[in-house]
PDB file of C-alpha atoms and ligand atoms in Angstrom:
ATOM      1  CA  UNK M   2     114.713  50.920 173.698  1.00 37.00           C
ATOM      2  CA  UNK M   3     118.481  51.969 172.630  1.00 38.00           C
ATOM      3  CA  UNK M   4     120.443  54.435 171.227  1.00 44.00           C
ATOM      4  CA  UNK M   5     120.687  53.037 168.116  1.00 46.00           C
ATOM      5  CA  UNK M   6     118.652  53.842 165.363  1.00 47.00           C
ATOM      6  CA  UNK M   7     116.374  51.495 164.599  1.00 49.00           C
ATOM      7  CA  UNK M   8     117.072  49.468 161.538  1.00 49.00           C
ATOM      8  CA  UNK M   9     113.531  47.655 161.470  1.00 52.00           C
ATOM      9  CA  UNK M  10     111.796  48.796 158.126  1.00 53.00           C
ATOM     10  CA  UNK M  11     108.245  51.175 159.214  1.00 55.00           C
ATOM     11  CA  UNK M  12     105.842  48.991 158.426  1.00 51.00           C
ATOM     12  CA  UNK M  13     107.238  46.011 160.623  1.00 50.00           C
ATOM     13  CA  UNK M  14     107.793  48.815 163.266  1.00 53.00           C
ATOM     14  CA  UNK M  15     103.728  49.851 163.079  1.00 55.00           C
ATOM     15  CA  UNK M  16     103.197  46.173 163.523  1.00 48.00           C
ATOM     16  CA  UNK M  17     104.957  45.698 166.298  1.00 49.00           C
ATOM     17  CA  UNK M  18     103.792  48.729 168.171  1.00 54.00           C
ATOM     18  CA  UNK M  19      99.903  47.286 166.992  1.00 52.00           C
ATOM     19  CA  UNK M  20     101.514  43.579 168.716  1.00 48.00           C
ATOM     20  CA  UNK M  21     102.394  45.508 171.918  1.00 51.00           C
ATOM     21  CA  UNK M  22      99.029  47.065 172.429  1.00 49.00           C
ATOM     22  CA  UNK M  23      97.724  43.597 172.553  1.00 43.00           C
ATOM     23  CA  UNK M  24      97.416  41.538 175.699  1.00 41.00           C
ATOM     24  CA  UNK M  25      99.442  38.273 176.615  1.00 39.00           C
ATOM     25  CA  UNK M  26     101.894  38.208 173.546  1.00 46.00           C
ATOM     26  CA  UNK M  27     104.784  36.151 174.819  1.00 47.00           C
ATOM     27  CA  UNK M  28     107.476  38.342 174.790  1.00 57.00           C
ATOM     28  CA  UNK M  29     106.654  41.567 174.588  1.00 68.00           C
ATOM     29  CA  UNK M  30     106.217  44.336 177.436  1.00 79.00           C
ATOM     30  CA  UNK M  31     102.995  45.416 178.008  1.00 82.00           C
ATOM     31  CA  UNK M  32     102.631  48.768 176.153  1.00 83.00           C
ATOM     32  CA  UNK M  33     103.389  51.783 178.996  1.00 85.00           C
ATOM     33  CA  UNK M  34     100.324  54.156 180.456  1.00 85.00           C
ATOM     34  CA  UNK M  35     102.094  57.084 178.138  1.00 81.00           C
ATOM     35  CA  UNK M  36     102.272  54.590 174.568  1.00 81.00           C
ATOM     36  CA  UNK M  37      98.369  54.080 175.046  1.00 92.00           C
ATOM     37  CA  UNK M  38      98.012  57.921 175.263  1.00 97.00           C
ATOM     38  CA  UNK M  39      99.506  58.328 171.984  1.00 97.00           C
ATOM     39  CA  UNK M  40      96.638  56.528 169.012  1.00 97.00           C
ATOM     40  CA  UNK M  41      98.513  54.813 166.605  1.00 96.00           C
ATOM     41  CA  UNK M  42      99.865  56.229 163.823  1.00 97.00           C
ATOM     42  CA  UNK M  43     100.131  60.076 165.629  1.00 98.00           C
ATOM     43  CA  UNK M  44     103.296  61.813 166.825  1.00 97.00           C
ATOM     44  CA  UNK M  45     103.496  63.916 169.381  1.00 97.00           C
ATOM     45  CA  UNK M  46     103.659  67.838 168.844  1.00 97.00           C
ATOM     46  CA  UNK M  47     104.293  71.147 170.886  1.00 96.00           C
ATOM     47  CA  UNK M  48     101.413  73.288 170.129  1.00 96.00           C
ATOM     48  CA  UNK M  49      98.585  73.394 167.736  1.00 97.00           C
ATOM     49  CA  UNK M  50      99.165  74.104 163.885  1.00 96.00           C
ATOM     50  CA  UNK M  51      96.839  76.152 162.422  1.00 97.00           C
ATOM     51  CA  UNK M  52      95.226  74.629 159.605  1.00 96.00           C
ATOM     52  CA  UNK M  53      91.871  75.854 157.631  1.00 96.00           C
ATOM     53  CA  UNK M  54      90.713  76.065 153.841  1.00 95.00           C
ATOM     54  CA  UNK M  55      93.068  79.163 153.212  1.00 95.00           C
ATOM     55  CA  UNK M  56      90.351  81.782 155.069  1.00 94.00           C
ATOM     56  CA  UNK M  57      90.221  82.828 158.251  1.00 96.00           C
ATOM     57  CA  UNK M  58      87.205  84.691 159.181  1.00 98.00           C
ATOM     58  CA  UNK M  59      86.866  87.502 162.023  1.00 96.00           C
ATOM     59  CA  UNK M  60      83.730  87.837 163.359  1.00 98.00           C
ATOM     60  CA  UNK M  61      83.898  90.224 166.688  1.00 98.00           C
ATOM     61  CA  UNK M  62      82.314  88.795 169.693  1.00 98.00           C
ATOM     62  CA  UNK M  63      79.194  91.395 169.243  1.00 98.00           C
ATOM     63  CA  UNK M  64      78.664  90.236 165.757  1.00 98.00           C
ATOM     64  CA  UNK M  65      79.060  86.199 166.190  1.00 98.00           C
ATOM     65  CA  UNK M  66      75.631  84.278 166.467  1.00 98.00           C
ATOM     66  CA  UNK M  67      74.925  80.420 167.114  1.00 98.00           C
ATOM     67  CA  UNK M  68      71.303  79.146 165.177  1.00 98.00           C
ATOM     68  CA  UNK M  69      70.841  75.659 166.271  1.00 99.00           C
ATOM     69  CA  UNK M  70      67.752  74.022 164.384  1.00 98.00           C
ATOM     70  CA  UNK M  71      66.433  71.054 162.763  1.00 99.00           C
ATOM     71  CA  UNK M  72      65.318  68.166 164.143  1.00 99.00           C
ATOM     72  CA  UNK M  73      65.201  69.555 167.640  1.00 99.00           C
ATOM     73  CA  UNK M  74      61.723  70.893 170.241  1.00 98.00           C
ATOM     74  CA  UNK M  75      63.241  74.102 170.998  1.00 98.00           C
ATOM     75  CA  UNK M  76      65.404  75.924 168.220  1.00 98.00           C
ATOM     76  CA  UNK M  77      67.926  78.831 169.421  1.00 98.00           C
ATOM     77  CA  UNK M  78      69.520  81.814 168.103  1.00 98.00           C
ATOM     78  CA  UNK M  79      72.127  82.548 170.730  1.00 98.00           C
ATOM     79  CA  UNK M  80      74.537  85.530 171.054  1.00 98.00           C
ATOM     80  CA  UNK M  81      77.664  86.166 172.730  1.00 98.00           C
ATOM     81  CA  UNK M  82      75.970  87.592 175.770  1.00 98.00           C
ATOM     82  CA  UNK M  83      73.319  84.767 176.229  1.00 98.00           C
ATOM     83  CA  UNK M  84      76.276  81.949 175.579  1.00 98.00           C
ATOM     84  CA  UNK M  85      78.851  83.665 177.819  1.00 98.00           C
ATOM     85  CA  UNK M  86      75.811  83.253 180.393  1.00 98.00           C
ATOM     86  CA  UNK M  87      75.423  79.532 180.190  1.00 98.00           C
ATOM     87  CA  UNK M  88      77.307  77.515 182.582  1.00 98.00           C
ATOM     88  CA  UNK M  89      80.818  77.368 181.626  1.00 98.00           C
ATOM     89  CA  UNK M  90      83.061  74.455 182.161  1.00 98.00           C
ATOM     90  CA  UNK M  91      87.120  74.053 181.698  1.00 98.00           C
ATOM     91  CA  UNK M  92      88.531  70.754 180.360  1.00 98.00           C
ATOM     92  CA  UNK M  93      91.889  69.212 179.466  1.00 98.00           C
ATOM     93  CA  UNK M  94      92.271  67.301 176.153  1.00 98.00           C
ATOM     94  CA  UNK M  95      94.254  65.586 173.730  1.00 98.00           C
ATOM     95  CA  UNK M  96      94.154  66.832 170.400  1.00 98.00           C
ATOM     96  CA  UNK M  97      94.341  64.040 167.456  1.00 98.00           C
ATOM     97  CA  UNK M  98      94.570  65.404 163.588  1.00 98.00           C
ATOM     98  CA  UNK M  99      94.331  62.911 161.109  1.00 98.00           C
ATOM     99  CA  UNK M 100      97.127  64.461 159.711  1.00 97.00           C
ATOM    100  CA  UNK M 101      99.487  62.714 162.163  1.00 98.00           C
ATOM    101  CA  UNK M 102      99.840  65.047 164.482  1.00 98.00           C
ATOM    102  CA  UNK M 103      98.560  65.171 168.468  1.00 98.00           C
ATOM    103  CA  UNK M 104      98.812  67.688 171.169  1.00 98.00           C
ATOM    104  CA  UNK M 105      98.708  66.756 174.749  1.00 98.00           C
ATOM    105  CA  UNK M 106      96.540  68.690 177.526  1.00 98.00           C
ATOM    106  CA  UNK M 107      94.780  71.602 175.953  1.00 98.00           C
ATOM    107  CA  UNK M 108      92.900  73.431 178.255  1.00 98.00           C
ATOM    108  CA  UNK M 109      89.450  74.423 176.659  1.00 98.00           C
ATOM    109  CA  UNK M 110      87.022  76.905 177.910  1.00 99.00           C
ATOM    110  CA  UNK M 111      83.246  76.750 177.073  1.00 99.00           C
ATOM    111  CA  UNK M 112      79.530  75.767 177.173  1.00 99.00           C
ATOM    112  CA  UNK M 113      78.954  71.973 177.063  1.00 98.00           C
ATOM    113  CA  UNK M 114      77.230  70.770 173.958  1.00 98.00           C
ATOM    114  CA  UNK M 115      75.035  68.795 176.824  1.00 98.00           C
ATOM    115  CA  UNK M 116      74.321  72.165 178.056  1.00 98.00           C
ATOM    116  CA  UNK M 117      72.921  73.063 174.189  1.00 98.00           C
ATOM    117  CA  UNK M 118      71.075  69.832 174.228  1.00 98.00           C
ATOM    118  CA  UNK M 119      69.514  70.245 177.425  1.00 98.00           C
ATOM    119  CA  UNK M 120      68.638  73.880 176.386  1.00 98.00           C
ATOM    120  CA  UNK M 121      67.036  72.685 172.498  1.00 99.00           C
ATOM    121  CA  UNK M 122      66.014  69.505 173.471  1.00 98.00           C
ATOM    122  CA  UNK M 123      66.725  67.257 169.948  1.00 98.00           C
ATOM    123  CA  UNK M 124      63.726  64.930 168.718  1.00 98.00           C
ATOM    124  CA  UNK M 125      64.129  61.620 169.385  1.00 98.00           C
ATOM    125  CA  UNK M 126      64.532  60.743 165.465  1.00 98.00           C
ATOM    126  CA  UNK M 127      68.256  62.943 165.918  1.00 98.00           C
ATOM    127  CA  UNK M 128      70.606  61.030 164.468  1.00 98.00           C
ATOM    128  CA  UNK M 129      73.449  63.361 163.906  1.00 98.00           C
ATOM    129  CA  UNK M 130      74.784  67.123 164.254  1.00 99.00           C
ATOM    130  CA  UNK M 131      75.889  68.944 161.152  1.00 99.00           C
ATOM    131  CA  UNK M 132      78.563  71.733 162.537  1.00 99.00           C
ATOM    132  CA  UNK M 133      78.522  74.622 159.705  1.00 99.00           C
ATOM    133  CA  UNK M 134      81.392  77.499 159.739  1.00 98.00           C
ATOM    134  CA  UNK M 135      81.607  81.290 158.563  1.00 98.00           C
ATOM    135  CA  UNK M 136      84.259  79.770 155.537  1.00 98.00           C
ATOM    136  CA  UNK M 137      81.579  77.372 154.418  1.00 98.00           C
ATOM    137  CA  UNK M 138      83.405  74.452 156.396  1.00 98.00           C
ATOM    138  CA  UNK M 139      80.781  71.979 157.926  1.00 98.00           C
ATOM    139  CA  UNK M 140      81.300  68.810 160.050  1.00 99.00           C
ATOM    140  CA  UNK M 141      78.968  65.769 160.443  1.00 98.00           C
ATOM    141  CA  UNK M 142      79.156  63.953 164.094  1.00 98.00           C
ATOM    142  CA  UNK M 143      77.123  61.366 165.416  1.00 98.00           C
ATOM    143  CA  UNK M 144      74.604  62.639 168.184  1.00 98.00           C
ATOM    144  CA  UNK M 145      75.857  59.882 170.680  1.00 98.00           C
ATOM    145  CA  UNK M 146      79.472  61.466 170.583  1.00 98.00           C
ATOM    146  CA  UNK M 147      78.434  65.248 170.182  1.00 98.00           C
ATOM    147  CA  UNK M 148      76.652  64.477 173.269  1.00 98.00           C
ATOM    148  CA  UNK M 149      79.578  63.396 175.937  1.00 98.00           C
ATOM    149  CA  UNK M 150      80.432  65.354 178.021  1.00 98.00           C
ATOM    150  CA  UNK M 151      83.738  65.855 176.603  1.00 98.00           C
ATOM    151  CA  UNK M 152      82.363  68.183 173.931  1.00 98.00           C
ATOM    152  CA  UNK M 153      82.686  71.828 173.900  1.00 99.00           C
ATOM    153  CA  UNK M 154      81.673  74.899 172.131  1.00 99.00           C
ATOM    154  CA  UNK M 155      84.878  76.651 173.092  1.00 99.00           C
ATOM    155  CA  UNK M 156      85.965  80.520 173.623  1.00 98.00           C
ATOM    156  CA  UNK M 157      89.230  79.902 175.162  1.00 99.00           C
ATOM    157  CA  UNK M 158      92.345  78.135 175.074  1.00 98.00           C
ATOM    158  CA  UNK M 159      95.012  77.448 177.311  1.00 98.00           C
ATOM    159  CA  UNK M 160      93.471  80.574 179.188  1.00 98.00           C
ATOM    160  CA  UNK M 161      93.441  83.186 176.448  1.00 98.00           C
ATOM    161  CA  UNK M 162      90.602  84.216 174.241  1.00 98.00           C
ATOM    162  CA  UNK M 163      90.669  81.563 171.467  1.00 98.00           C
ATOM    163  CA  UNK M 164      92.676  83.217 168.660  1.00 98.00           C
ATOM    164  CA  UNK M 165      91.159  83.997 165.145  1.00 97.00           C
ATOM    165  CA  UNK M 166      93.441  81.663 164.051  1.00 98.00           C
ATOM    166  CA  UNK M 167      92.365  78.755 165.977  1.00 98.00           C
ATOM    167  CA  UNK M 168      88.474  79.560 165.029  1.00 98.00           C
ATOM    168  CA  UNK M 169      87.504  82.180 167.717  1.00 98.00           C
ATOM    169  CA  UNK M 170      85.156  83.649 168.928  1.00 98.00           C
ATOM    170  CA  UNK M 171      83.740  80.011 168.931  1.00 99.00           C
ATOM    171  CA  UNK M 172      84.656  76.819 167.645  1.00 99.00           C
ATOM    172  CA  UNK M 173      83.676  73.126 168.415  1.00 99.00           C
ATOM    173  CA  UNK M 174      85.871  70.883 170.471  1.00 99.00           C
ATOM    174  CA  UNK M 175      85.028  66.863 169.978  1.00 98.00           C
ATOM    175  CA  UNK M 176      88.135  65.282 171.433  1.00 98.00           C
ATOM    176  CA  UNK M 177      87.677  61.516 170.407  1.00 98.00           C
ATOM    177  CA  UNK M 178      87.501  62.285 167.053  1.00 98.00           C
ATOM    178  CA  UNK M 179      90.188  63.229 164.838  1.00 98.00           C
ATOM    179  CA  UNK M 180      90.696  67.290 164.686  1.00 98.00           C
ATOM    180  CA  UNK M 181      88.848  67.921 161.509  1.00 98.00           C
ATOM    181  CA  UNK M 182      85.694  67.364 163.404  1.00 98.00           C
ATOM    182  CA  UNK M 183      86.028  69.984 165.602  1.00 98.00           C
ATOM    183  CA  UNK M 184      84.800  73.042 163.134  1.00 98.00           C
ATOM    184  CA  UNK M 185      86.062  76.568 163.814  1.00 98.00           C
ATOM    185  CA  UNK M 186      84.201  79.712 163.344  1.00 98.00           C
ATOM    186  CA  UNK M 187      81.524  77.791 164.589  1.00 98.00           C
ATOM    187  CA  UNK M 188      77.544  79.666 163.249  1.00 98.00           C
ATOM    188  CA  UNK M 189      75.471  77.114 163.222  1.00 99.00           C
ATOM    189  CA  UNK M 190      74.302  73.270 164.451  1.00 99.00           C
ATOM    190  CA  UNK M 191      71.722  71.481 162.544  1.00 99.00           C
ATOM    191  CA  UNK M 192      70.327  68.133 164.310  1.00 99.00           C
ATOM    192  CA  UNK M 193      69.935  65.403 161.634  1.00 99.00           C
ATOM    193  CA  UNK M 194      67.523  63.082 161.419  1.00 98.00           C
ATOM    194  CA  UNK M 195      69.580  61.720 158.834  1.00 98.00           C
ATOM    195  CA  UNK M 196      73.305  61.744 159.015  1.00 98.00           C
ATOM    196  CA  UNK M 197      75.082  63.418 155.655  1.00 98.00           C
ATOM    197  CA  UNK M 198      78.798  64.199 154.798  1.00 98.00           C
ATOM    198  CA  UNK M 199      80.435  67.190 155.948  1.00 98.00           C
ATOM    199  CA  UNK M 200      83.208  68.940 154.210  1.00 98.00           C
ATOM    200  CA  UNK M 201      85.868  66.425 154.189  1.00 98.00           C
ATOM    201  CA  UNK M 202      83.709  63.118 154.304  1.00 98.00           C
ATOM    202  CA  UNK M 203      82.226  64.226 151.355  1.00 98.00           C
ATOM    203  CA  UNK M 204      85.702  64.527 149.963  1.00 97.00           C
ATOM    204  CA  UNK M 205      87.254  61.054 151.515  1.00 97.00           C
ATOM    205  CA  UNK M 206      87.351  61.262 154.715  1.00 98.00           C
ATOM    206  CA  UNK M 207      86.088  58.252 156.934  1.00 98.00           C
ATOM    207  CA  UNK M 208      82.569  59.411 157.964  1.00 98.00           C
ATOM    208  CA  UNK M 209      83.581  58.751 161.646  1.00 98.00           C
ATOM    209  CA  UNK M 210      87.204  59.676 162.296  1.00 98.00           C
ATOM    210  CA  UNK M 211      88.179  57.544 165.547  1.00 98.00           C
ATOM    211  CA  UNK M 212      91.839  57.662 166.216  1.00 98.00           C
ATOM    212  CA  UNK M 213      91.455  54.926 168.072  1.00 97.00           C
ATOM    213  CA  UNK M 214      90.518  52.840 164.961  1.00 97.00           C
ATOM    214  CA  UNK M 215      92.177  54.714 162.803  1.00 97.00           C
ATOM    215  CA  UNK M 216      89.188  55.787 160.715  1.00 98.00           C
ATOM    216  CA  UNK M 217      91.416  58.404 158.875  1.00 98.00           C
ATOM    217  CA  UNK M 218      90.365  57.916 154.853  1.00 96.00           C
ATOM    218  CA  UNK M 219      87.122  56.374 153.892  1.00 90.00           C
ATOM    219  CA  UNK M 220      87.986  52.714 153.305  1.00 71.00           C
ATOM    220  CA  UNK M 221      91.139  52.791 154.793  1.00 52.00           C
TER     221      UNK M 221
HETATM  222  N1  MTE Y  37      85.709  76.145 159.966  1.00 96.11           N
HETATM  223  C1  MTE Y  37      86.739  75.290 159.851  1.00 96.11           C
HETATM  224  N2  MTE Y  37      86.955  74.432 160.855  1.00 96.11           N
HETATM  225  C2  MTE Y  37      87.972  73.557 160.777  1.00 96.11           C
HETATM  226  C3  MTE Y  37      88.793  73.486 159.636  1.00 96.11           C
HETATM  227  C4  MTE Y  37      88.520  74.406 158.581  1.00 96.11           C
HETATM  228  O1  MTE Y  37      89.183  74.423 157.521  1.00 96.11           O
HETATM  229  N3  MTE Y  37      87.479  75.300 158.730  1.00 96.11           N
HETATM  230  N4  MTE Y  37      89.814  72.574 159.571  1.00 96.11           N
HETATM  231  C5  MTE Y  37      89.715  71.401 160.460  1.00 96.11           C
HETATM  232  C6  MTE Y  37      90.964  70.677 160.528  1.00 96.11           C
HETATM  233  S1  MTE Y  37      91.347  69.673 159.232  1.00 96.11           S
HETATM  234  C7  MTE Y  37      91.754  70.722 161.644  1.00 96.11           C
HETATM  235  S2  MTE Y  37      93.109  69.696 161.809  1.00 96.11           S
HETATM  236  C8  MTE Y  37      91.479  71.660 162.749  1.00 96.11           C
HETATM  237  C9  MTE Y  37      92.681  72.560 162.973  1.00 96.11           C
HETATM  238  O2  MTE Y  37      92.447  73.412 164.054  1.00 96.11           O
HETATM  239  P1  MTE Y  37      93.587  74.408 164.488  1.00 96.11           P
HETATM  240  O3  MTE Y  37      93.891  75.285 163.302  1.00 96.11           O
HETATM  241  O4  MTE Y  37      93.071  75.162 165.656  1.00 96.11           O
HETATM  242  O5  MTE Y  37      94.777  73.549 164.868  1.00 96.11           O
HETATM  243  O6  MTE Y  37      90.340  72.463 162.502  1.00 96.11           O
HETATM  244  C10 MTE Y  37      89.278  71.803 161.862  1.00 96.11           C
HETATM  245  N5  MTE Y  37      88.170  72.713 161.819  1.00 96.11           N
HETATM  246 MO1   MO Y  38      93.099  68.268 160.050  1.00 96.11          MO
END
């Protein structure tokens, strides 16, 4: 790297950072520990933006439910008492919005979704979770990722009760997928036997959102 600015036109640039990902390319370095922690295509950011459909709903802790049906043996209706009682578990993540922008090592607070799945038990025809929202928001994830261990249903952030803002009292956390996934004002999980677009897949997102392959717009 120098000082000066770089005269190389983006696109080339994108290719070349693609090139230096790769293994044995004469010439290039081998792409640094903190370059692979950034997916392609992302910049790096302070904090989390805030960004919804224009409504952010406040649902007090005594009012907020979780119904988790469909295609599972043992259907739930949880409330804050019961899920404050599951076993909780902290984790650090990277955050990844397909809108270019990533946040390093947010500290999330929760119940794991493997908890949920342990506790409902989902019918071996499950294909996918459909995450629906008190704006009318929904989110469609594959049952093989919704079930790693990374997942959360999260209440706090960084140590504070997660804001209004950022989807309290609860709100999905699916770190290898791009941000959108991750629904706020979380009310209810339906276990698909057949998968179906959420919110934004049904308006053009990629049905999968990896950052890791890019799967930002469907088709592209
Ligand atoms: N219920 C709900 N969840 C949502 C959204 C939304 O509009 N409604 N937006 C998604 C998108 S596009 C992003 S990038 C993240 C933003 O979360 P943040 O506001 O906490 O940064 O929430 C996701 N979850
Ligand atoms: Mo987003």
């Amino acid at each position: 790297m120098t000082d000066h600015p770089d005269p190389t036109p983006g696109s080339i640039r994108s290719k070349l950072r693609r090139a230096e990902h790769r293994v044995g390319l004469s010439g290039e370095r081998p792409a640094t520990p903190e370059e692979r922690r950034l997916p392609q295509g992302q910049r790096l950011v302070g904090q989390l933006p805030v960004l919804d459909l224009g409504v952010q709903p406040s649902i007090r802790p005594g009012d907020w439910r979780l119904s988790v049906a469909g295609a599972v043996d043992a259907p739930v209706r949880w409330d804050w008492d019961t899920f404050m009682a599951r076993p909780q578990a902290t984790l650090t993540h990277d955050i990844h919005c397909v809108t270019n922008w990533s946040v390093y090592d947010q500290e999330w607070t929760g119940v794991q979704a493997r908890d949920l799945l342990d506790v409902v038990r989902p019918k071996p025809e499950a294909r996918a979770v459909m995450l629906k929202s008190h704006d009318g928001y929904s989110a469609n994830v594959p049952l093989t990722v919704f079930a790693g261990e990374d997942v959360l249903l999260a209440h706090t952030l960084n140590g504070a009760p997660l804001d209004p803002a950022h989807g309290g009292p609860v709100r999905a956390v699916i770190p290898r997928l791009y941000f959108w996934k991750s629904a706020k004002w979380l009310r209810r999980i339906e276990f698909l036997e057949q998968d179906a677009p959420g919110y934004w897949e049904a308006r053009g997102y990629h049905n999968d959102g990896d950052p890791w392959k890019e799967q930002r717009y469907d088709g592209g």
